[in-house]
Amino acid sequence: MYQSQTVVGRTLASKDPAAADCVWPQDALHCIPDWVYTSNAVYEREVERIFHGRTWNYVALEAEIPSAGDYKRSYVGPTPVVVARAEDGSINVFENRCAHRGAEFCRHGQGNAKEFVCPYHQWSYDLKGNLQGIPFKRGVNKEGGMPRDFRNEDHGLRKLRVTTRHGVVFASYSHDVEPIEQYLTPEILEDFDAVFPGKPLKVLGYYRNELPCNWKMYHENLKDPYHATLLHSFLVVFGLLVAGNKSVMKVDGVHGRHGTMASAKKDDIYAEVNPETKKEMRSFHEGLRLRDERFLQYVKEFDSPWSVTMQTIWPNLVVQREMNTLGVRHIVPNGPDSMLMQWTMFGYADDSEETTRHRLRQGNLMGPAGFLGLEDNEAMKFVQEGVRRSSTDINVLKLESGKVGTSGSLISEAAIRAMYQYYRSVMGF
Ligand SMILES: [Fe+2]
């Protein structure tokens, strides 16, 4: 076992062990050790092997950078990057770090530019990240300046590989990661393409918040349909996701790292819930009615049997379709105990004004204060506080014990198990 220290007569597990001291508990499938959420060394290995490893990381929607010169600041894992569209229409992703002294040169969230100029010493880069110009390259009055053999070509920004799928832009540090369609796998692609069928998107707005928890907790949360039926009053009361509805928790069959939580709500939002089911759910409140029932209208527009699909795409993307509200959530890890969440809400370019208004209205479900975004933030904060400050050190995952992968039951932890089985193989635990 990893290092322990004795505190007032009892054993306190180290919450920040070195990677070499991290040994996964014996019953590997049904236990998660606290150090995956708290160790700095584990976090550093995750950045290296996962975010900078053989993965495709979400960075932007093409709709955010439609024209030449358009750019957006983004992140791959915690690493700041710029996503830019060049004159030839290509999308380029490079690190937001000046090749000279390391300044994060791009300071605006979004914009249009002919070139990027670092504010510190005004080194300039083109829209593909190539070094263009250096002030006083030849010095002044034949004194100072760069050596004769300095070549701009050798000092460009660090460039990443880029791919797109139906308007969604991904970047990778890996030279041999598989094509995006293969990476996503057929079972995940099916629901992904229902949201992104290839028609032009229209960005409707953003939410942004910091969560005082480990980034993996967000993946777990969306691979955990059990909590959805218990924590979220709104889902339960208005029948959006109720134990007993037609639903599935899908997991990709290749690695087990991506997932889709899918459910079909009943047409009648006030439909009678089975009394047996009701008894198990403390968050069910009888007789609540909405003032504005348009809020929960589901206009069928997708090639899908589901009214909700929540997809976790490893390692940093959530694709969210809750009835007619659409969004992507970009997970930006920020150390073992903090993450940023960037929500981009969108519709389609050919939506009518009425449809746009409907999507925006339903968008109130989402975001840091959304009717069902709200409780997750709080719950994950509680978990981080618990694992960080307690003396015990194991999380228990025994629902539908032994099963790994896709499950037809909401009362299951089989998808979380699949993710950690994959995680352990990549991380060497
Ligand atoms: Fe939730």
Short mmCIF file of C-alpha atoms and ligand atoms in Angstrom, two decimals:
data_model
loop_
_atom_site.label_atom_id
_atom_site.label_comp_id
_atom_site.label_asym_id
_atom_site.label_seq_id
_atom_site.Cartn_x
_atom_site.Cartn_y
_atom_site.Cartn_z
CA MET A 1 0.00 0.00 0.00
CA TYR A 2 1.05 3.57 -0.38
CA GLN A 3 2.54 5.75 2.30
CA SER A 4 0.58 6.31 5.47
CA GLN A 5 1.15 8.53 8.44
CA THR A 6 -0.12 8.14 11.96
CA VAL A 7 -2.27 10.94 13.29
CA VAL A 8 -3.56 10.81 16.86
CA GLY A 9 -3.56 7.08 17.08
CA ARG A 10 -5.08 6.22 13.71
CA THR A 11 -3.74 5.70 10.23
CA LEU A 12 -4.26 8.53 7.80
CA ALA A 13 -3.71 7.62 4.18
CA SER A 14 -1.55 10.09 2.31
CA LYS A 15 -3.71 12.18 0.02
CA ASP A 16 -0.77 13.30 -2.09
CA PRO A 17 1.34 10.20 -2.69
CA ALA A 18 4.08 10.02 -5.33
CA ALA A 19 3.03 8.01 -8.39
CA ALA A 20 5.31 5.14 -7.40
CA ASP A 21 3.43 4.79 -4.09
CA CYS A 22 0.04 4.57 -5.79
CA VAL A 23 -1.21 1.00 -5.73
CA TRP A 24 -4.78 0.28 -6.80
CA PRO A 25 -6.86 -1.59 -4.19
CA GLN A 26 -7.19 -5.37 -4.53
CA ASP A 27 -10.83 -5.42 -5.63
CA ALA A 28 -9.87 -3.21 -8.56
CA LEU A 29 -13.23 -3.15 -10.35
CA HIS A 30 -15.28 -2.11 -7.34
CA CYS A 31 -12.94 0.37 -5.65
CA ILE A 32 -11.52 3.77 -6.54
CA PRO A 33 -8.74 5.04 -4.28
CA ASP A 34 -8.94 8.67 -3.15
CA TRP A 35 -5.49 9.50 -4.52
CA VAL A 36 -6.82 9.55 -8.12
CA TYR A 37 -8.59 12.77 -7.08
CA THR A 38 -5.94 14.33 -4.84
CA SER A 39 -2.38 13.40 -5.88
CA ASN A 40 -0.35 16.01 -7.76
CA ALA A 41 1.90 13.31 -9.20
CA VAL A 42 -1.08 11.40 -10.58
CA TYR A 43 -2.43 14.61 -12.10
CA GLU A 44 0.88 15.30 -13.86
CA ARG A 45 0.88 11.78 -15.28
CA GLU A 46 -2.68 12.30 -16.53
CA VAL A 47 -1.67 15.44 -18.41
CA GLU A 48 1.24 13.62 -20.03
CA ARG A 49 -0.44 10.29 -20.83
CA ILE A 50 -4.06 11.32 -21.38
CA PHE A 51 -4.43 14.94 -22.51
CA HIS A 52 -1.04 15.05 -24.26
CA GLY A 53 -1.25 11.37 -25.18
CA ARG A 54 -3.10 9.37 -27.84
CA THR A 55 -6.41 11.22 -27.54
CA TRP A 56 -8.50 13.68 -29.53
CA ASN A 57 -9.31 16.72 -27.40
CA TYR A 58 -12.25 19.01 -28.11
CA VAL A 59 -11.11 22.60 -28.75
CA ALA A 60 -13.89 24.51 -30.58
CA LEU A 61 -16.91 24.48 -32.86
CA GLU A 62 -16.26 25.47 -36.46
CA ALA A 63 -19.18 27.90 -36.14
CA GLU A 64 -17.03 29.96 -33.74
CA ILE A 65 -14.36 30.56 -36.39
CA PRO A 66 -16.22 30.68 -39.73
CA SER A 67 -13.97 33.16 -41.60
CA ALA A 68 -10.27 33.54 -42.37
CA GLY A 69 -8.50 35.21 -39.45
CA ASP A 70 -11.11 34.11 -36.88
CA TYR A 71 -9.58 32.65 -33.76
CA LYS A 72 -10.52 31.34 -30.33
CA ARG A 73 -8.49 30.72 -27.19
CA SER A 74 -8.92 27.19 -25.96
CA TYR A 75 -7.28 24.40 -23.95
CA VAL A 76 -6.00 20.87 -24.42
CA GLY A 77 -6.09 19.51 -20.91
CA PRO A 78 -4.75 22.45 -18.90
CA THR A 79 -2.54 23.63 -21.77
CA PRO A 80 -3.60 26.92 -23.41
CA VAL A 81 -3.91 26.78 -27.20
CA VAL A 82 -5.20 29.01 -29.99
CA VAL A 83 -7.59 27.70 -32.65
CA ALA A 84 -7.30 29.81 -35.81
CA ARG A 85 -8.66 29.73 -39.33
CA ALA A 86 -5.99 30.64 -41.91
CA GLU A 87 -6.46 32.37 -45.28
CA ASP A 88 -6.61 28.99 -47.06
CA GLY A 89 -9.59 27.96 -44.89
CA SER A 90 -7.58 25.45 -42.81
CA ILE A 91 -8.08 25.21 -39.06
CA ASN A 92 -4.87 25.39 -37.05
CA VAL A 93 -4.24 24.70 -33.38
CA PHE A 94 -1.02 25.77 -31.68
CA GLU A 95 0.13 26.39 -28.13
CA ASN A 96 -0.57 29.84 -26.73
CA ARG A 97 3.06 30.22 -25.71
CA CYS A 98 5.48 32.57 -27.44
CA ALA A 99 8.46 30.62 -28.79
CA HIS A 100 10.72 33.33 -27.39
CA ARG A 101 10.10 33.71 -23.65
CA GLY A 102 6.94 31.70 -23.12
CA ALA A 103 4.35 34.46 -22.78
CA GLU A 104 0.70 33.44 -23.29
CA PHE A 105 0.50 35.91 -26.17
CA CYS A 106 -3.15 35.60 -27.23
CA ARG A 107 -5.16 37.53 -24.66
CA HIS A 108 -8.67 37.69 -26.17
CA GLY A 109 -11.21 34.89 -25.89
CA GLN A 110 -12.23 35.26 -29.51
CA GLY A 111 -11.55 37.63 -32.38
CA ASN A 112 -10.24 38.14 -35.89
CA ALA A 113 -6.60 38.85 -36.69
CA LYS A 114 -4.16 38.90 -39.60
CA GLU A 115 -1.36 37.73 -37.33
CA PHE A 116 -0.58 37.18 -33.65
CA VAL A 117 1.89 39.53 -32.01
CA CYS A 118 3.34 38.72 -28.60
CA PRO A 119 2.93 41.81 -26.40
CA TYR A 120 6.29 41.29 -24.65
CA HIS A 121 8.86 41.61 -27.48
CA GLN A 122 6.50 41.75 -30.45
CA TRP A 123 7.52 38.51 -32.11
CA SER A 124 4.80 37.87 -34.68
CA TYR A 125 3.22 34.65 -35.94
CA ASP A 126 0.95 33.88 -38.87
CA LEU A 127 -2.43 32.13 -38.58
CA LYS A 128 -0.72 28.74 -38.81
CA GLY A 129 1.67 29.46 -35.95
CA ASN A 130 4.79 30.12 -38.05
CA LEU A 131 7.21 32.76 -36.79
CA GLN A 132 7.03 35.74 -39.14
CA GLY A 133 9.01 38.60 -37.72
CA ILE A 134 11.36 39.55 -34.89
CA PRO A 135 11.97 43.24 -34.12
CA PHE A 136 15.64 44.28 -34.37
CA LYS A 137 16.58 40.89 -35.76
CA ARG A 138 19.80 42.41 -37.15
CA GLY A 139 20.38 44.63 -34.08
CA VAL A 140 20.91 48.40 -34.21
CA ASN A 141 23.89 50.13 -35.80
CA LYS A 142 25.46 46.74 -36.50
CA GLU A 143 25.38 45.82 -32.83
CA GLY A 144 23.32 43.14 -31.09
CA GLY A 145 20.58 41.15 -32.81
CA MET A 146 20.13 37.50 -33.62
CA PRO A 147 22.98 35.27 -34.75
CA ARG A 148 23.31 34.88 -38.56
CA ASP A 149 22.23 31.25 -38.44
CA PHE A 150 18.93 31.93 -36.63
CA ARG A 151 16.13 30.59 -38.82
CA ASN A 152 12.51 31.67 -38.21
CA GLU A 153 11.36 28.25 -39.45
CA ASP A 154 12.98 26.63 -36.41
CA HIS A 155 11.15 28.84 -33.91
CA GLY A 156 7.46 28.59 -34.69
CA LEU A 157 4.76 27.85 -32.13
CA ARG A 158 4.21 24.24 -31.08
CA LYS A 159 1.55 22.89 -33.46
CA LEU A 160 -1.00 20.18 -32.77
CA ARG A 161 -2.73 17.80 -35.14
CA VAL A 162 -6.27 18.91 -36.01
CA THR A 163 -9.37 17.06 -37.16
CA THR A 164 -13.07 17.85 -37.43
CA ARG A 165 -16.28 15.88 -37.35
CA HIS A 166 -19.43 17.64 -38.64
CA GLY A 167 -18.39 21.05 -37.33
CA VAL A 168 -16.65 19.96 -34.11
CA VAL A 169 -12.91 20.64 -33.90
CA PHE A 170 -10.51 18.30 -32.09
CA ALA A 171 -6.75 18.56 -31.55
CA SER A 172 -4.08 16.06 -30.55
CA TYR A 173 -0.44 15.99 -29.50
CA SER A 174 -0.23 12.45 -30.81
CA HIS A 175 1.07 11.64 -34.28
CA ASP A 176 -0.49 8.21 -34.39
CA VAL A 177 -3.94 8.63 -32.81
CA GLU A 178 -6.62 6.94 -34.94
CA PRO A 179 -9.01 8.91 -37.22
CA ILE A 180 -11.78 10.66 -35.26
CA GLU A 181 -14.59 8.37 -36.50
CA GLN A 182 -12.68 5.34 -35.32
CA TYR A 183 -11.74 7.11 -32.09
CA LEU A 184 -15.38 7.85 -31.29
CA THR A 185 -16.50 4.28 -32.18
CA PRO A 186 -19.78 3.39 -33.98
CA GLU A 187 -21.99 3.27 -30.86
CA ILE A 188 -20.91 6.75 -29.73
CA LEU A 189 -20.94 8.21 -33.23
CA GLU A 190 -24.60 7.29 -33.63
CA ASP A 191 -25.80 9.73 -30.93
CA PHE A 192 -23.04 12.26 -31.72
CA ASP A 193 -24.27 12.48 -35.32
CA ALA A 194 -27.87 12.92 -34.18
CA VAL A 195 -26.72 16.20 -32.58
CA PHE A 196 -24.17 17.02 -35.30
CA PRO A 197 -25.73 15.74 -38.53
CA GLY A 198 -23.37 17.93 -40.55
CA LYS A 199 -25.59 20.98 -40.97
CA PRO A 200 -24.16 24.40 -40.00
CA LEU A 201 -24.45 25.34 -36.32
CA LYS A 202 -25.27 28.66 -34.71
CA VAL A 203 -23.70 29.51 -31.33
CA LEU A 204 -26.32 30.84 -28.89
CA GLY A 205 -24.16 31.67 -25.90
CA TYR A 206 -21.74 30.59 -23.20
CA TYR A 207 -21.63 29.67 -19.55
CA ARG A 208 -18.39 29.34 -17.66
CA ASN A 209 -17.68 28.19 -14.13
CA GLU A 210 -14.97 26.79 -11.93
CA LEU A 211 -15.65 23.57 -10.06
CA PRO A 212 -13.64 22.76 -6.92
CA CYS A 213 -13.31 19.10 -7.87
CA ASN A 214 -11.18 16.69 -9.85
CA TRP A 215 -11.91 16.62 -13.60
CA LYS A 216 -12.68 12.89 -13.62
CA MET A 217 -15.61 13.42 -11.27
CA TYR A 218 -17.43 15.14 -14.13
CA HIS A 219 -17.01 12.08 -16.35
CA GLU A 220 -18.15 9.85 -13.53
CA ASN A 221 -21.17 12.04 -12.91
CA LEU A 222 -22.35 11.58 -16.48
CA LYS A 223 -21.67 7.85 -16.40
CA ASP A 224 -23.70 7.60 -13.21
CA PRO A 225 -27.42 7.43 -14.05
CA TYR A 226 -28.09 6.32 -10.45
CA HIS A 227 -27.55 9.85 -9.11
CA ALA A 228 -29.68 11.40 -11.83
CA THR A 229 -32.80 9.73 -10.46
CA LEU A 230 -32.01 10.75 -6.87
CA LEU A 231 -30.17 14.09 -6.79
CA HIS A 232 -32.04 16.01 -9.48
CA SER A 233 -35.47 17.04 -8.22
CA PHE A 234 -36.30 18.68 -11.51
CA LEU A 235 -35.60 15.57 -13.58
CA VAL A 236 -37.60 13.39 -11.24
CA VAL A 237 -40.60 15.65 -10.68
CA PHE A 238 -41.11 16.43 -14.35
CA GLY A 239 -40.36 12.96 -15.65
CA LEU A 240 -37.23 13.75 -17.67
CA LEU A 241 -35.23 10.92 -16.22
CA VAL A 242 -37.05 8.64 -13.86
CA ALA A 243 -36.09 5.17 -12.75
CA GLY A 244 -38.48 3.10 -14.85
CA ASN A 245 -38.35 5.25 -18.02
CA LYS A 246 -36.92 3.66 -21.15
CA SER A 247 -33.20 4.34 -20.84
CA VAL A 248 -29.70 3.02 -21.37
CA MET A 249 -26.16 3.80 -20.24
CA LYS A 250 -24.04 3.02 -23.29
CA VAL A 251 -20.28 2.56 -23.22
CA ASP A 252 -18.02 2.29 -26.26
CA GLY A 253 -17.07 -1.32 -26.85
CA VAL A 254 -13.43 -0.69 -27.77
CA HIS A 255 -11.87 0.97 -24.72
CA GLY A 256 -14.79 1.76 -22.42
CA ARG A 257 -13.74 5.41 -22.14
CA HIS A 258 -16.69 7.15 -23.89
CA GLY A 259 -20.31 6.92 -22.83
CA THR A 260 -23.87 7.97 -23.65
CA MET A 261 -26.54 8.28 -21.01
CA ALA A 262 -29.82 8.13 -22.91
CA SER A 263 -33.43 8.24 -21.86
CA ALA A 264 -36.85 8.69 -23.42
CA LYS A 265 -39.28 10.77 -21.42
CA LYS A 266 -42.96 10.00 -21.36
CA ASP A 267 -45.15 12.31 -23.43
CA ASP A 268 -47.18 13.36 -20.42
CA ILE A 269 -44.81 15.26 -18.15
CA TYR A 270 -47.13 14.77 -15.20
CA ALA A 271 -47.55 11.06 -15.83
CA GLU A 272 -48.16 8.98 -12.74
CA VAL A 273 -44.89 7.59 -11.35
CA ASN A 274 -44.98 4.03 -10.06
CA PRO A 275 -45.61 4.22 -6.26
CA GLU A 276 -42.84 1.70 -5.56
CA THR A 277 -40.32 3.85 -7.49
CA LYS A 278 -41.62 6.99 -5.84
CA LYS A 279 -40.90 5.61 -2.40
CA GLU A 280 -37.19 5.31 -3.22
CA MET A 281 -36.87 8.91 -4.42
CA ARG A 282 -36.84 11.56 -1.72
CA SER A 283 -36.57 14.29 -4.34
CA PHE A 284 -39.99 13.44 -5.81
CA HIS A 285 -42.64 16.02 -4.94
CA GLU A 286 -46.23 15.25 -5.79
CA GLY A 287 -48.43 17.75 -7.54
CA LEU A 288 -45.84 20.32 -8.65
CA ARG A 289 -46.82 22.11 -11.84
CA LEU A 290 -44.92 24.44 -14.18
CA ARG A 291 -46.26 27.98 -14.78
CA ASP A 292 -44.91 27.90 -18.30
CA GLU A 293 -45.31 24.45 -19.80
CA ARG A 294 -43.52 25.45 -23.01
CA PHE A 295 -40.37 24.97 -20.97
CA LEU A 296 -40.63 21.18 -21.14
CA GLN A 297 -42.01 20.84 -24.64
CA TYR A 298 -40.07 18.34 -26.68
CA VAL A 299 -40.28 19.04 -30.38
CA LYS A 300 -39.12 15.85 -32.11
CA GLU A 301 -36.40 16.86 -34.56
CA PHE A 302 -33.63 14.27 -34.14
CA ASP A 303 -33.00 10.94 -35.77
CA SER A 304 -33.05 9.20 -32.39
CA PRO A 305 -35.43 7.32 -30.09
CA TRP A 306 -34.11 9.31 -27.09
CA SER A 307 -35.31 12.64 -25.68
CA VAL A 308 -32.03 13.08 -23.82
CA THR A 309 -28.50 11.97 -24.64
CA MET A 310 -25.56 13.02 -22.48
CA GLN A 311 -22.28 11.92 -24.04
CA THR A 312 -18.93 11.85 -22.33
CA ILE A 313 -16.19 11.84 -24.91
CA TRP A 314 -12.78 11.09 -23.49
CA PRO A 315 -10.96 13.04 -22.27
CA ASN A 316 -12.51 16.52 -22.25
CA LEU A 317 -15.90 16.76 -23.96
CA VAL A 318 -19.54 16.44 -23.00
CA VAL A 319 -22.16 16.59 -25.77
CA GLN A 320 -25.48 17.44 -24.27
CA ARG A 321 -28.93 17.13 -25.83
CA GLU A 322 -31.76 17.53 -23.34
CA MET A 323 -34.95 17.68 -25.38
CA ASN A 324 -34.31 20.65 -27.71
CA THR A 325 -31.48 22.28 -25.85
CA LEU A 326 -28.04 21.56 -27.27
CA GLY A 327 -24.60 22.22 -25.93
CA VAL A 328 -21.05 21.10 -25.54
CA ARG A 329 -19.16 21.26 -22.27
CA HIS A 330 -15.42 21.58 -22.40
CA ILE A 331 -13.63 20.18 -19.36
CA VAL A 332 -10.43 22.06 -18.52
CA PRO A 333 -8.52 20.43 -15.65
CA ASN A 334 -6.68 22.80 -13.37
CA GLY A 335 -4.71 20.70 -10.90
CA PRO A 336 -6.05 17.65 -9.03
CA ASP A 337 -8.74 19.55 -7.14
CA SER A 338 -10.08 22.12 -9.58
CA MET A 339 -11.50 22.29 -13.09
CA LEU A 340 -13.02 24.87 -15.39
CA MET A 341 -16.20 24.14 -17.26
CA GLN A 342 -16.88 25.99 -20.48
CA TRP A 343 -20.38 25.50 -21.84
CA THR A 344 -21.21 26.46 -25.42
CA MET A 345 -24.91 26.41 -26.20
CA PHE A 346 -25.93 26.19 -29.84
CA GLY A 347 -28.65 25.53 -32.37
CA TYR A 348 -28.65 25.17 -36.15
CA ALA A 349 -28.05 27.98 -38.63
CA ASP A 350 -31.42 27.34 -40.28
CA ASP A 351 -33.46 27.42 -37.01
CA SER A 352 -36.48 29.74 -37.01
CA GLU A 353 -36.57 32.54 -34.45
CA GLU A 354 -39.18 30.58 -32.52
CA THR A 355 -36.97 27.47 -32.39
CA THR A 356 -34.02 29.55 -31.20
CA ARG A 357 -36.18 31.03 -28.45
CA HIS A 358 -37.31 27.54 -27.44
CA ARG A 359 -33.70 26.32 -27.24
CA LEU A 360 -32.72 29.34 -25.14
CA ARG A 361 -35.68 28.83 -22.82
CA GLN A 362 -34.74 25.18 -22.27
CA GLY A 363 -31.13 26.30 -21.85
CA ASN A 364 -32.18 27.29 -18.32
CA LEU A 365 -31.80 23.63 -17.42
CA MET A 366 -28.06 23.94 -18.07
CA GLY A 367 -25.13 26.02 -16.90
CA PRO A 368 -23.75 26.54 -13.39
CA ALA A 369 -27.14 27.64 -12.05
CA GLY A 370 -29.30 25.52 -14.36
CA PHE A 371 -32.28 23.61 -12.99
CA LEU A 372 -30.25 20.45 -13.31
CA GLY A 373 -26.70 21.75 -13.70
CA LEU A 374 -26.86 23.24 -10.22
CA GLU A 375 -26.90 20.16 -8.01
CA ASP A 376 -24.02 18.36 -9.74
CA ASN A 377 -21.64 21.22 -8.99
CA GLU A 378 -22.55 21.08 -5.34
CA ALA A 379 -22.38 17.28 -5.11
CA MET A 380 -18.93 17.12 -6.71
CA LYS A 381 -17.66 19.83 -4.38
CA PHE A 382 -18.86 17.73 -1.43
CA VAL A 383 -17.06 14.67 -2.79
CA GLN A 384 -13.78 16.54 -3.28
CA GLU A 385 -13.97 17.91 0.26
CA GLY A 386 -14.71 14.46 1.60
CA VAL A 387 -11.89 12.64 -0.19
CA ARG A 388 -9.40 15.42 0.54
CA ARG A 389 -9.96 15.66 4.28
CA SER A 390 -11.06 12.24 5.47
CA SER A 391 -9.03 9.44 6.99
CA THR A 392 -10.52 6.60 4.96
CA ASP A 393 -9.53 6.30 1.34
CA ILE A 394 -11.74 4.07 -0.80
CA ASN A 395 -14.82 4.79 -2.95
CA VAL A 396 -17.19 1.87 -3.35
CA LEU A 397 -18.80 0.96 -6.70
CA LYS A 398 -20.88 -2.15 -6.22
CA LEU A 399 -24.09 -1.40 -8.12
CA GLU A 400 -24.62 -4.14 -10.69
CA SER A 401 -21.39 -5.63 -9.39
CA GLY A 402 -19.04 -7.36 -11.80
CA LYS A 403 -20.55 -5.75 -14.89
CA VAL A 404 -18.32 -3.51 -17.02
CA GLY A 405 -19.67 -1.46 -19.92
CA THR A 406 -23.14 -0.85 -21.35
CA SER A 407 -26.10 -1.37 -19.04
CA GLY A 408 -29.84 -1.20 -19.53
CA SER A 409 -30.31 -0.31 -15.88
CA LEU A 410 -30.07 3.16 -14.40
CA ILE A 411 -29.18 1.63 -11.06
CA SER A 412 -25.71 0.64 -12.18
CA GLU A 413 -22.07 1.71 -11.94
CA ALA A 414 -20.92 -0.45 -14.87
CA ALA A 415 -19.97 2.57 -17.02
CA ILE A 416 -17.78 4.13 -14.32
CA ARG A 417 -16.07 0.75 -13.90
CA ALA A 418 -15.36 0.62 -17.65
CA MET A 419 -13.79 4.09 -17.56
CA TYR A 420 -11.48 3.22 -14.67
CA GLN A 421 -10.49 -0.10 -16.22
CA TYR A 422 -9.29 1.86 -19.25
CA TYR A 423 -7.76 4.60 -17.07
CA ARG A 424 -5.71 2.07 -15.12
CA SER A 425 -4.26 0.60 -18.32
CA VAL A 426 -3.22 4.04 -19.65
CA MET A 427 -1.88 5.24 -16.31
CA GLY A 428 -0.10 2.03 -15.39
CA PHE A 429 -2.01 1.42 -12.14
FE FE B 1 -26.29 15.12 -12.46
#
